[in-house]
């Protein structure tokens, strides 16, 4: 990026700083959050640019006095070694960003091959993500759930939100989780002690702050029913649960965990919005022949992205050849090392593409 473009970024940063200091801006929470995310996104860039400017000025001064005092020569050498590191860091920060990196997410976990064992593993995955959200101070809310006979989940939808405006939010950390997660263990339903392999699927969408896909009310079929809990037992005596079917695409979204039908309807529409946005972007990317990571839409063990082996306490992510023997800790929410491996691989790939 040339100096004029960097200058415009610095100007934008100062403008955002002024806007965020205006109390009137915060009267519109959506606008304030959007400005806050952009401000957080530009913060690291501005910090490195200012450090680079200072380093270059210090280098010039040290070189000027080096002939008179040898200590300045040593300082000049130290600064000269630091400048390329700062330049490389700036290059990384200026790489094209995923526009949803600061976004919150909607996640769906679905049981697949393996019957009840798959549903029980889906509940393990849900707990893993809820514990991870808790470790990061995020807010997690189960929007809808369909239980299996043994108390696992056939299907569960959860919303995960950060508590403040940040450049790298929930999507930035969890966006590579979409796909098939395979488990190898002795199921609770196995009487002979044999290890079985089953799979659960994870779908994840960025939750847009603002409506970007128009939804025609005439395209919706809305059904209401009574909320249910484990084993199909009724947990509500009124028809407060809501199921919305988007007729043109066949996408079905349901929500039963809010207290009223109005609240469930609002949350279901929000989830539908996120899913339709993801579909629209996939279609646009396909038309542009853009190579993008696709999430697995069927829960087929052969399409797995990650394996959880209980007997060896091993977790392996097959996309980046990551392997570790701390599965118990990972399932308790200690996911950072796994996610860092995926994020670092993506960054290296983008850097290589930029260099090429």
Short mmCIF file of C-alpha atoms in Angstrom, two decimals:
data_model
loop_
_atom_site.label_atom_id
_atom_site.label_comp_id
_atom_site.label_asym_id
_atom_site.label_seq_id
_atom_site.Cartn_x
_atom_site.Cartn_y
_atom_site.Cartn_z
CA UNK A 1 0.00 0.00 0.00
CA UNK A 2 1.39 3.42 -0.97
CA UNK A 3 1.88 6.34 1.42
CA UNK A 4 -1.25 8.16 0.21
CA UNK A 5 -3.42 5.11 0.95
CA UNK A 6 -1.87 4.78 4.40
CA UNK A 7 -2.52 8.46 4.91
CA UNK A 8 -6.21 7.96 4.16
CA UNK A 9 -6.35 5.10 6.66
CA UNK A 10 -4.82 7.32 9.33
CA UNK A 11 -7.34 10.06 8.52
CA UNK A 12 -10.20 7.55 8.74
CA UNK A 13 -8.91 6.38 12.11
CA UNK A 14 -8.88 9.94 13.49
CA UNK A 15 -12.38 10.58 12.10
CA UNK A 16 -13.68 7.40 13.72
CA UNK A 17 -12.08 8.43 17.01
CA UNK A 18 -14.00 11.71 16.85
CA UNK A 19 -17.28 10.03 15.94
CA UNK A 20 -17.01 7.51 18.75
CA UNK A 21 -16.44 10.34 21.21
CA UNK A 22 -19.82 11.84 20.19
CA UNK A 23 -22.60 10.76 22.60
CA UNK A 24 -25.19 11.08 19.82
CA UNK A 25 -23.50 8.28 17.87
CA UNK A 26 -24.07 5.88 20.77
CA UNK A 27 -27.80 6.56 20.69
CA UNK A 28 -27.78 4.26 17.65
CA UNK A 29 -26.29 1.04 19.02
CA UNK A 30 -26.02 -0.59 15.61
CA UNK A 31 -24.09 2.33 14.14
CA UNK A 32 -21.87 2.64 17.22
CA UNK A 33 -21.02 -1.07 17.06
CA UNK A 34 -20.20 -0.86 13.35
CA UNK A 35 -17.95 2.19 13.86
CA UNK A 36 -16.35 0.55 16.88
CA UNK A 37 -15.47 -2.56 14.90
CA UNK A 38 -13.87 -0.53 12.12
CA UNK A 39 -11.96 1.51 14.70
CA UNK A 40 -10.72 -1.71 16.34
CA UNK A 41 -9.76 -3.08 12.91
CA UNK A 42 -7.67 -0.01 12.03
CA UNK A 43 -6.06 0.27 15.49
CA UNK A 44 -3.26 -2.31 14.94
CA UNK A 45 -2.48 -0.82 11.49
CA UNK A 46 -2.18 2.71 12.88
CA UNK A 47 -0.01 1.47 15.77
CA UNK A 48 2.49 -0.22 13.42
CA UNK A 49 2.53 2.74 10.99
CA UNK A 50 3.37 5.10 13.86
CA UNK A 51 6.03 2.72 15.17
CA UNK A 52 7.56 2.55 11.68
CA UNK A 53 7.59 6.33 11.32
CA UNK A 54 9.26 6.70 14.71
CA UNK A 55 11.81 3.97 13.92
CA UNK A 56 12.75 5.59 10.62
CA UNK A 57 13.17 8.99 12.26
CA UNK A 58 15.27 7.46 15.06
CA UNK A 59 17.40 5.61 12.49
CA UNK A 60 18.13 8.81 10.58
CA UNK A 61 19.12 10.58 13.79
CA UNK A 62 21.29 7.67 14.98
CA UNK A 63 23.08 7.48 11.62
CA UNK A 64 23.73 11.22 11.71
CA UNK A 65 25.51 11.03 15.05
CA UNK A 66 27.16 7.63 14.54
CA UNK A 67 30.40 9.16 13.27
CA UNK A 68 30.78 11.14 16.51
CA UNK A 69 29.66 8.51 19.02
CA UNK A 70 29.96 4.74 18.51
CA UNK A 71 26.94 4.08 20.75
CA UNK A 72 24.77 5.65 18.06
CA UNK A 73 26.17 3.18 15.52
CA UNK A 74 25.01 0.29 17.69
CA UNK A 75 21.60 1.92 18.09
CA UNK A 76 21.35 2.41 14.32
CA UNK A 77 22.10 -1.28 13.74
CA UNK A 78 19.43 -2.30 16.24
CA UNK A 79 16.82 -0.03 14.63
CA UNK A 80 17.77 -1.23 11.14
CA UNK A 81 17.08 -4.82 12.21
CA UNK A 82 13.68 -3.88 13.67
CA UNK A 83 12.35 -1.95 10.68
CA UNK A 84 11.94 -4.99 8.34
CA UNK A 85 10.02 -6.80 11.09
CA UNK A 86 7.64 -3.85 11.39
CA UNK A 87 7.29 -3.68 7.60
CA UNK A 88 6.42 -7.39 7.45
CA UNK A 89 3.88 -6.93 10.23
CA UNK A 90 2.30 -4.03 8.34
CA UNK A 91 2.10 -6.14 5.19
CA UNK A 92 0.22 -8.83 7.13
CA UNK A 93 -2.19 -6.30 8.59
CA UNK A 94 -2.91 -4.79 5.19
CA UNK A 95 -3.78 -8.11 3.53
CA UNK A 96 -7.42 -8.21 2.36
CA UNK A 97 -9.55 -9.11 5.36
CA UNK A 98 -12.54 -11.37 5.58
CA UNK A 99 -15.30 -8.73 5.84
CA UNK A 100 -17.01 -10.77 8.56
CA UNK A 101 -14.00 -11.26 10.85
CA UNK A 102 -15.54 -8.95 13.45
CA UNK A 103 -18.99 -10.57 13.19
CA UNK A 104 -20.91 -12.70 15.65
CA UNK A 105 -22.01 -16.17 14.52
CA UNK A 106 -24.87 -18.60 14.32
CA UNK A 107 -23.74 -22.22 14.65
CA UNK A 108 -25.69 -25.39 13.94
CA UNK A 109 -24.56 -28.81 15.15
CA UNK A 110 -26.26 -31.83 13.59
CA UNK A 111 -25.99 -35.52 14.35
CA UNK A 112 -25.16 -37.75 11.39
CA UNK A 113 -23.92 -41.28 10.88
CA UNK A 114 -23.90 -43.21 14.13
CA UNK A 115 -27.44 -42.75 15.44
CA UNK A 116 -27.64 -42.10 19.19
CA UNK A 117 -23.85 -42.02 19.53
CA UNK A 118 -23.67 -39.25 16.94
CA UNK A 119 -26.33 -37.28 18.82
CA UNK A 120 -24.41 -37.70 22.08
CA UNK A 121 -21.24 -36.49 20.37
CA UNK A 122 -23.17 -33.48 19.03
CA UNK A 123 -23.90 -32.59 22.66
CA UNK A 124 -20.16 -32.92 23.45
CA UNK A 125 -19.37 -30.52 20.59
CA UNK A 126 -21.97 -28.06 21.84
CA UNK A 127 -20.45 -28.13 25.33
CA UNK A 128 -16.96 -27.64 23.82
CA UNK A 129 -18.04 -24.50 21.97
CA UNK A 130 -20.01 -23.16 24.95
CA UNK A 131 -16.98 -23.63 27.20
CA UNK A 132 -14.75 -21.96 24.59
CA UNK A 133 -17.17 -19.02 24.40
CA UNK A 134 -17.12 -18.77 28.20
CA UNK A 135 -13.30 -18.69 28.25
CA UNK A 136 -13.37 -15.74 25.81
CA UNK A 137 -16.10 -13.84 27.62
CA UNK A 138 -18.56 -14.25 24.74
CA UNK A 139 -22.33 -14.57 25.15
CA UNK A 140 -23.75 -17.88 23.94
CA UNK A 141 -27.44 -18.64 23.62
CA UNK A 142 -29.08 -21.87 22.48
CA UNK A 143 -31.81 -20.85 20.04
CA UNK A 144 -33.32 -24.20 19.17
CA UNK A 145 -32.69 -27.86 19.92
CA UNK A 146 -34.04 -31.28 18.95
CA UNK A 147 -33.11 -33.93 21.50
CA UNK A 148 -32.42 -37.60 20.88
CA UNK A 149 -33.88 -40.38 23.03
CA UNK A 150 -30.74 -40.59 25.20
CA UNK A 151 -30.46 -36.84 25.78
CA UNK A 152 -28.07 -35.98 22.96
CA UNK A 153 -28.88 -33.56 20.17
CA UNK A 154 -30.19 -34.44 16.75
CA UNK A 155 -29.91 -30.75 15.90
CA UNK A 156 -29.02 -27.69 17.95
CA UNK A 157 -28.62 -24.04 16.96
CA UNK A 158 -26.62 -21.58 19.05
CA UNK A 159 -25.86 -17.87 18.74
CA UNK A 160 -22.40 -16.73 19.92
CA UNK A 161 -21.70 -13.01 20.34
CA UNK A 162 -18.75 -10.94 21.53
CA UNK A 163 -19.49 -8.40 24.27
CA UNK A 164 -17.66 -5.51 22.62
CA UNK A 165 -16.61 -4.23 19.22
CA UNK A 166 -13.39 -5.98 18.18
CA UNK A 167 -11.49 -6.40 14.90
CA UNK A 168 -11.20 -10.17 15.27
CA UNK A 169 -14.46 -11.36 16.73
CA UNK A 170 -16.24 -14.67 17.02
CA UNK A 171 -16.26 -15.35 13.26
CA UNK A 172 -12.50 -14.73 13.00
CA UNK A 173 -11.88 -17.47 15.58
CA UNK A 174 -14.56 -20.02 14.65
CA UNK A 175 -15.07 -19.65 10.88
CA UNK A 176 -13.06 -22.79 10.03
CA UNK A 177 -15.18 -25.03 12.29
CA UNK A 178 -17.73 -25.80 9.57
CA UNK A 179 -17.57 -29.39 8.37
CA UNK A 180 -17.76 -32.98 9.59
CA UNK A 181 -16.31 -33.83 13.00
CA UNK A 182 -15.58 -37.54 13.41
CA UNK A 183 -15.44 -39.32 16.77
CA UNK A 184 -13.82 -42.65 17.60
CA UNK A 185 -14.76 -44.08 21.02
CA UNK A 186 -16.69 -46.77 22.84
CA UNK A 187 -20.30 -45.54 22.76
CA UNK A 188 -22.51 -45.50 25.82
CA UNK A 189 -24.78 -47.86 23.88
CA UNK A 190 -21.99 -50.43 23.27
CA UNK A 191 -22.02 -53.42 25.63
CA UNK A 192 -18.99 -55.24 24.16
CA UNK A 193 -16.48 -52.42 24.65
CA UNK A 194 -15.83 -52.00 20.92
CA UNK A 195 -14.69 -48.66 19.48
CA UNK A 196 -17.15 -47.16 17.01
CA UNK A 197 -16.73 -44.34 14.52
CA UNK A 198 -19.51 -41.82 14.04
CA UNK A 199 -19.80 -38.21 12.94
CA UNK A 200 -21.57 -34.94 13.63
CA UNK A 201 -21.70 -31.90 11.38
CA UNK A 202 -21.10 -28.24 12.18
CA UNK A 203 -22.45 -25.38 10.06
CA UNK A 204 -21.48 -21.82 10.94
CA UNK A 205 -22.62 -18.48 9.55
CA UNK A 206 -21.64 -14.88 10.27
CA UNK A 207 -24.58 -13.08 11.84
CA UNK A 208 -24.98 -9.80 9.95
CA UNK A 209 -25.58 -6.61 11.94
CA UNK A 210 -27.87 -5.24 9.27
CA UNK A 211 -30.26 -6.87 6.83
CA UNK A 212 -28.44 -7.42 3.54
CA UNK A 213 -30.73 -10.02 1.97
CA UNK A 214 -34.30 -8.90 1.44
CA UNK A 215 -36.86 -11.44 2.65
CA UNK A 216 -40.30 -11.23 1.09
CA UNK A 217 -42.92 -12.09 3.76
CA UNK A 218 -44.91 -13.86 1.04
CA UNK A 219 -42.01 -16.32 0.70
CA UNK A 220 -42.37 -17.48 4.30
CA UNK A 221 -44.49 -20.20 5.86
CA UNK A 222 -44.66 -19.75 9.62
CA UNK A 223 -45.83 -22.58 11.91
CA UNK A 224 -46.18 -22.49 15.69
CA UNK A 225 -46.02 -25.45 18.06
CA UNK A 226 -45.25 -26.34 21.67
CA UNK A 227 -41.64 -26.38 22.84
CA UNK A 228 -40.23 -29.79 23.68
CA UNK A 229 -37.34 -31.06 25.77
CA UNK A 230 -35.38 -34.33 26.06
CA UNK A 231 -37.37 -37.37 24.97
CA UNK A 232 -39.96 -35.17 23.29
CA UNK A 233 -41.54 -34.08 26.59
CA UNK A 234 -43.49 -30.82 26.44
CA UNK A 235 -41.83 -28.00 28.35
CA UNK A 236 -44.39 -25.35 27.47
CA UNK A 237 -48.18 -25.41 27.61
CA UNK A 238 -48.59 -22.75 24.91
CA UNK A 239 -47.72 -22.73 21.21
CA UNK A 240 -44.68 -20.45 21.63
CA UNK A 241 -42.17 -22.30 19.44
CA UNK A 242 -41.85 -21.03 15.86
CA UNK A 243 -40.79 -22.76 12.65
CA UNK A 244 -40.18 -20.64 9.54
CA UNK A 245 -39.83 -22.17 6.07
CA UNK A 246 -38.35 -20.04 3.29
CA UNK A 247 -40.31 -21.43 0.36
CA UNK A 248 -37.98 -20.43 -2.54
CA UNK A 249 -34.93 -22.14 -1.01
CA UNK A 250 -36.52 -24.72 1.28
CA UNK A 251 -34.45 -23.45 4.24
CA UNK A 252 -36.19 -24.26 7.53
CA UNK A 253 -35.36 -22.48 10.79
CA UNK A 254 -36.99 -23.05 14.16
CA UNK A 255 -36.63 -21.41 17.56
CA UNK A 256 -38.23 -22.52 20.82
CA UNK A 257 -35.95 -21.29 23.59
CA UNK A 258 -37.32 -17.76 24.00
CA UNK A 259 -40.20 -17.12 26.40
CA UNK A 260 -42.74 -15.85 23.90
CA UNK A 261 -43.86 -16.60 20.36
CA UNK A 262 -42.91 -13.04 19.32
CA UNK A 263 -39.36 -13.46 20.65
CA UNK A 264 -38.97 -16.88 19.01
CA UNK A 265 -40.21 -15.48 15.72
CA UNK A 266 -37.72 -12.59 15.86
CA UNK A 267 -34.80 -14.90 16.62
CA UNK A 268 -35.84 -17.39 13.93
CA UNK A 269 -35.95 -14.58 11.36
CA UNK A 270 -32.47 -13.51 12.47
CA UNK A 271 -31.11 -17.03 11.94
CA UNK A 272 -32.89 -17.29 8.59
CA UNK A 273 -31.27 -14.00 7.57
CA UNK A 274 -27.81 -15.35 8.41
CA UNK A 275 -28.39 -18.59 6.50
CA UNK A 276 -29.75 -16.86 3.39
CA UNK A 277 -26.83 -14.43 3.49
CA UNK A 278 -24.39 -17.36 3.52
CA UNK A 279 -26.22 -19.01 0.60
CA UNK A 280 -26.18 -15.76 -1.40
CA UNK A 281 -22.45 -15.35 -0.86
CA UNK A 282 -21.72 -18.94 -1.86
CA UNK A 283 -23.69 -18.45 -5.09
CA UNK A 284 -21.87 -15.19 -5.82
CA UNK A 285 -18.50 -16.83 -5.20
CA UNK A 286 -19.40 -19.74 -7.47
CA UNK A 287 -20.41 -17.39 -10.27
CA UNK A 288 -17.12 -15.54 -9.92
CA UNK A 289 -15.22 -18.87 -9.94
CA UNK A 290 -13.71 -17.82 -6.63
CA UNK A 291 -12.04 -20.68 -4.75
CA UNK A 292 -13.46 -20.64 -1.24
CA UNK A 293 -13.58 -23.08 1.63
CA UNK A 294 -16.94 -24.82 1.56
CA UNK A 295 -18.63 -26.27 4.57
CA UNK A 296 -19.77 -29.86 4.31
CA UNK A 297 -23.55 -30.00 3.97
CA UNK A 298 -23.87 -33.72 4.59
CA UNK A 299 -22.61 -35.55 7.62
CA UNK A 300 -20.54 -38.19 5.84
CA UNK A 301 -17.60 -39.63 7.79
CA UNK A 302 -15.45 -39.71 4.65
CA UNK A 303 -15.65 -35.90 4.42
CA UNK A 304 -14.31 -35.27 7.91
CA UNK A 305 -12.25 -32.21 8.80
CA UNK A 306 -11.30 -33.36 12.29
CA UNK A 307 -11.09 -36.59 14.28
CA UNK A 308 -11.59 -36.93 18.06
CA UNK A 309 -10.04 -40.22 19.25
CA UNK A 310 -10.99 -40.87 22.87
CA UNK A 311 -8.88 -44.02 23.35
CA UNK A 312 -5.66 -42.12 22.52
CA UNK A 313 -6.88 -38.76 23.93
CA UNK A 314 -5.96 -37.47 20.45
CA UNK A 315 -7.38 -34.68 18.32
CA UNK A 316 -6.35 -34.30 14.68
CA UNK A 317 -7.32 -31.64 12.16
CA UNK A 318 -6.79 -33.13 8.72
CA UNK A 319 -6.69 -29.82 6.83
CA UNK A 320 -3.44 -28.60 8.42
CA UNK A 321 -2.00 -31.88 9.71
CA UNK A 322 -2.49 -30.73 13.30
CA UNK A 323 -2.29 -33.41 15.97
CA UNK A 324 -2.27 -33.20 19.77
CA UNK A 325 -2.92 -35.53 22.68
CA UNK A 326 -5.02 -33.28 24.90
CA UNK A 327 -8.51 -34.18 23.69
CA UNK A 328 -9.93 -33.98 27.21
CA UNK A 329 -8.77 -30.36 27.51
CA UNK A 330 -10.03 -29.46 24.02
CA UNK A 331 -13.49 -30.83 24.81
CA UNK A 332 -13.42 -28.65 27.92
CA UNK A 333 -13.04 -25.58 25.70
CA UNK A 334 -9.24 -25.34 25.34
CA UNK A 335 -9.46 -24.91 21.57
CA UNK A 336 -6.99 -22.09 20.97
CA UNK A 337 -4.06 -24.21 19.75
CA UNK A 338 -6.27 -26.01 17.22
CA UNK A 339 -7.80 -22.79 15.96
CA UNK A 340 -4.45 -20.99 15.86
CA UNK A 341 -3.07 -23.71 13.56
CA UNK A 342 -5.94 -23.12 11.12
CA UNK A 343 -5.72 -19.33 11.32
CA UNK A 344 -1.93 -19.34 10.84
CA UNK A 345 -2.21 -21.66 7.84
CA UNK A 346 -4.78 -19.34 6.29
CA UNK A 347 -2.54 -16.31 6.91
CA UNK A 348 0.48 -18.04 5.35
CA UNK A 349 -1.62 -18.94 2.33
CA UNK A 350 -2.77 -15.34 1.91
CA UNK A 351 0.77 -14.02 2.34
CA UNK A 352 2.03 -16.44 -0.33
CA UNK A 353 -0.74 -15.34 -2.68
CA UNK A 354 0.13 -11.69 -2.02
CA UNK A 355 3.83 -12.32 -2.69
CA UNK A 356 3.00 -14.17 -5.89
#
